[in-house]
């Protein structure tokens, strides 16, 4: 009976290692893809320009100080998701 338990534990360890290896592979692939996206023109130029345009529009609607506060809240929200 004790030998059977040892085999089960060994099987569990092997399964855990296989799942961990798969997770590391997927995470690595996602990280590589994200880095590739961050090097694109859209990520480095277009997105900041869209953000500046949105801020300008909000500043005209509600004023510079409230727009700055809204921007700070948005930045904090996005950083909290990481």
C-alpha angles and dihedrals in degrees: 000000000000090000090053091053090051090052091050091050090049090050090049091050091050091049091048091050092049092050091048091050091050091048092050091050093050092045091050092050092049091048091051091049092049092050090051091052092048090057093057123103090243093058097042101038116010098047095052090047091052089050092051091048091050091049091050091051092049091047090055091048102044106008133264099278096050090044089052090052091050090050091050091051091050092049091049091049092051093047091050090059092061 
